[in-house]
Short mmCIF file of C-alpha atoms in Angstrom, two decimals:
data_model
loop_
_atom_site.label_atom_id
_atom_site.label_comp_id
_atom_site.label_asym_id
_atom_site.label_seq_id
_atom_site.Cartn_x
_atom_site.Cartn_y
_atom_site.Cartn_z
CA MET A 1 -68.51 -135.59 24.11
CA ILE A 2 -67.33 -131.96 25.15
CA TYR A 3 -64.51 -129.87 23.90
CA ILE A 4 -63.75 -126.50 25.46
CA PHE A 5 -61.15 -124.22 25.14
CA ASP A 6 -58.78 -128.27 24.16
CA THR A 7 -60.36 -129.67 27.40
CA GLU A 8 -62.63 -132.56 27.03
CA LEU A 9 -65.98 -132.30 29.64
CA LEU A 10 -66.98 -135.39 31.23
CA GLU A 11 -70.29 -136.18 30.16
CA ASN A 12 -71.22 -138.06 33.60
CA LYS A 13 -70.29 -134.49 35.62
CA LEU A 14 -72.71 -131.69 36.91
CA ILE A 15 -71.65 -128.64 34.50
CA HIS A 16 -70.63 -126.46 37.38
CA TYR A 17 -67.48 -129.18 38.27
CA SER A 18 -67.02 -130.21 34.46
CA LEU A 19 -65.94 -126.07 33.93
CA GLN A 20 -63.21 -126.24 36.90
CA GLN A 21 -61.34 -128.80 34.51
CA ILE A 22 -60.85 -126.25 32.01
CA TYR A 23 -57.29 -124.17 32.34
CA GLY A 24 -58.39 -120.77 34.02
CA ILE A 25 -61.69 -121.42 35.48
CA ASN A 26 -62.50 -121.55 39.32
CA LYS A 27 -64.50 -122.66 41.63
CA LYS A 28 -66.42 -119.59 42.52
CA ARG A 29 -65.87 -118.73 38.68
CA SER A 30 -67.89 -121.91 37.41
CA PHE A 31 -70.55 -121.11 39.50
CA PHE A 32 -70.55 -116.65 38.43
CA ILE A 33 -71.05 -118.09 34.73
CA CYS A 34 -74.15 -121.23 35.66
CA LYS A 35 -75.76 -119.09 38.03
CA LYS A 36 -75.52 -116.27 35.17
CA LEU A 37 -76.92 -118.35 32.15
CA GLY A 38 -79.53 -120.01 34.61
CA PHE A 39 -78.13 -123.37 34.52
CA SER A 40 -79.16 -125.68 37.45
CA ASN A 41 -76.92 -126.93 40.32
CA ASN A 42 -77.30 -130.71 39.62
CA LEU A 43 -77.51 -129.85 35.44
CA LYS A 44 -75.39 -132.19 33.55
CA VAL A 45 -73.09 -132.22 30.71
CA LYS A 46 -74.78 -134.53 29.04
CA ASN A 47 -78.48 -133.07 29.77
CA LEU A 48 -76.85 -129.65 27.74
CA SER A 49 -78.61 -128.80 24.30
CA LYS A 50 -76.43 -127.51 21.49
CA ASP A 51 -78.54 -123.98 22.03
CA GLN A 52 -76.83 -123.80 25.88
CA ILE A 53 -73.26 -124.93 24.27
CA THR A 54 -73.44 -122.27 22.43
CA GLU A 55 -75.27 -119.77 25.00
CA LEU A 56 -71.62 -121.13 27.63
CA LEU A 57 -69.56 -120.26 24.13
CA LYS A 58 -70.60 -117.08 23.85
CA HIS A 59 -70.76 -115.89 27.45
CA ILE A 60 -67.19 -117.53 27.55
CA ASP A 61 -65.97 -115.15 25.14
CA ILE A 62 -67.95 -112.23 26.67
CA LEU A 63 -66.00 -112.58 29.94
CA ASN A 64 -62.57 -112.16 27.62
CA LEU A 65 -61.07 -114.71 30.57
CA THR A 66 -57.91 -114.88 29.70
CA LEU A 67 -58.09 -119.43 29.82
CA ALA A 68 -56.32 -122.70 28.39
CA SER A 69 -53.72 -122.14 26.12
CA ASP A 70 -53.00 -118.66 26.10
CA LEU A 71 -53.32 -118.13 29.88
CA LYS A 72 -50.18 -121.27 29.98
CA LYS A 73 -48.04 -119.22 27.21
CA LEU A 74 -48.53 -116.07 29.67
CA LYS A 75 -47.67 -117.51 32.41
CA PHE A 76 -44.65 -118.82 30.77
CA LEU A 77 -43.62 -115.77 29.26
CA SER A 78 -43.76 -114.07 32.51
CA ILE A 79 -41.45 -116.05 33.75
CA LYS A 80 -39.73 -115.71 31.08
CA ASN A 81 -39.54 -111.80 31.54
CA LEU A 82 -38.04 -112.52 34.86
CA ILE A 83 -35.48 -114.25 34.11
CA SER A 84 -34.10 -111.69 30.62
CA ILE A 85 -33.91 -109.12 32.74
CA LYS A 86 -32.23 -110.38 35.80
CA SER A 87 -34.13 -110.09 38.71
CA TYR A 88 -34.14 -111.64 41.83
CA ARG A 89 -36.98 -113.71 41.16
CA GLY A 90 -35.54 -114.72 37.88
CA PHE A 91 -31.94 -115.36 39.41
CA ARG A 92 -33.38 -117.90 41.96
CA ARG A 93 -35.75 -119.41 39.47
CA ASN A 94 -33.06 -120.34 37.13
CA GLN A 95 -31.60 -121.90 40.48
CA GLY A 96 -35.04 -124.02 41.03
CA LEU A 97 -34.85 -122.26 45.07
CA PRO A 98 -37.60 -120.17 46.15
CA LEU A 99 -38.99 -117.35 45.06
CA ARG A 100 -40.86 -115.19 48.56
CA GLY A 101 -37.98 -115.74 50.97
CA GLN A 102 -38.84 -118.93 52.46
CA ARG A 103 -35.89 -119.99 54.41
CA THR A 104 -33.87 -123.15 52.30
CA HIS A 105 -30.87 -124.07 55.60
CA THR A 106 -33.66 -126.63 56.53
CA ASN A 107 -36.67 -126.45 54.28
CA ALA A 108 -36.89 -126.53 50.48
CA LYS A 109 -36.11 -129.90 49.54
CA THR A 110 -39.84 -128.90 47.18
CA ALA A 111 -38.98 -126.01 45.75
CA ARG A 112 -34.99 -127.27 44.77
CA LYS A 113 -37.05 -130.56 42.74
CA LYS A 114 -39.41 -127.69 40.88
CA ILE A 115 -37.10 -126.11 38.15
CA LEU A 116 -39.52 -123.97 35.18
#
């Protein structure tokens, strides 16, 4: 079992799908990483050697990406900042209403359910 950024990569999945499980890496970025490292499209996580794993970790580090818990913390602090400076978006966030001008008279039941 391989853990990268506190995320377990399932061994029977392809590497580019497993990389997408890491918070902050999307499909395009995972394909870019695999292509840059020369991984095959049908390479599974269980077939990775220790050298390939260390190369993968080094490459992610070189890209200087904000991932996993750091990204979640940054997102939370951004929301907290909007609330603390008493912006319109911060106020709407506190009220549990849509932030970007959507209609609320008949819609926005989903947005009202989401609170921070």
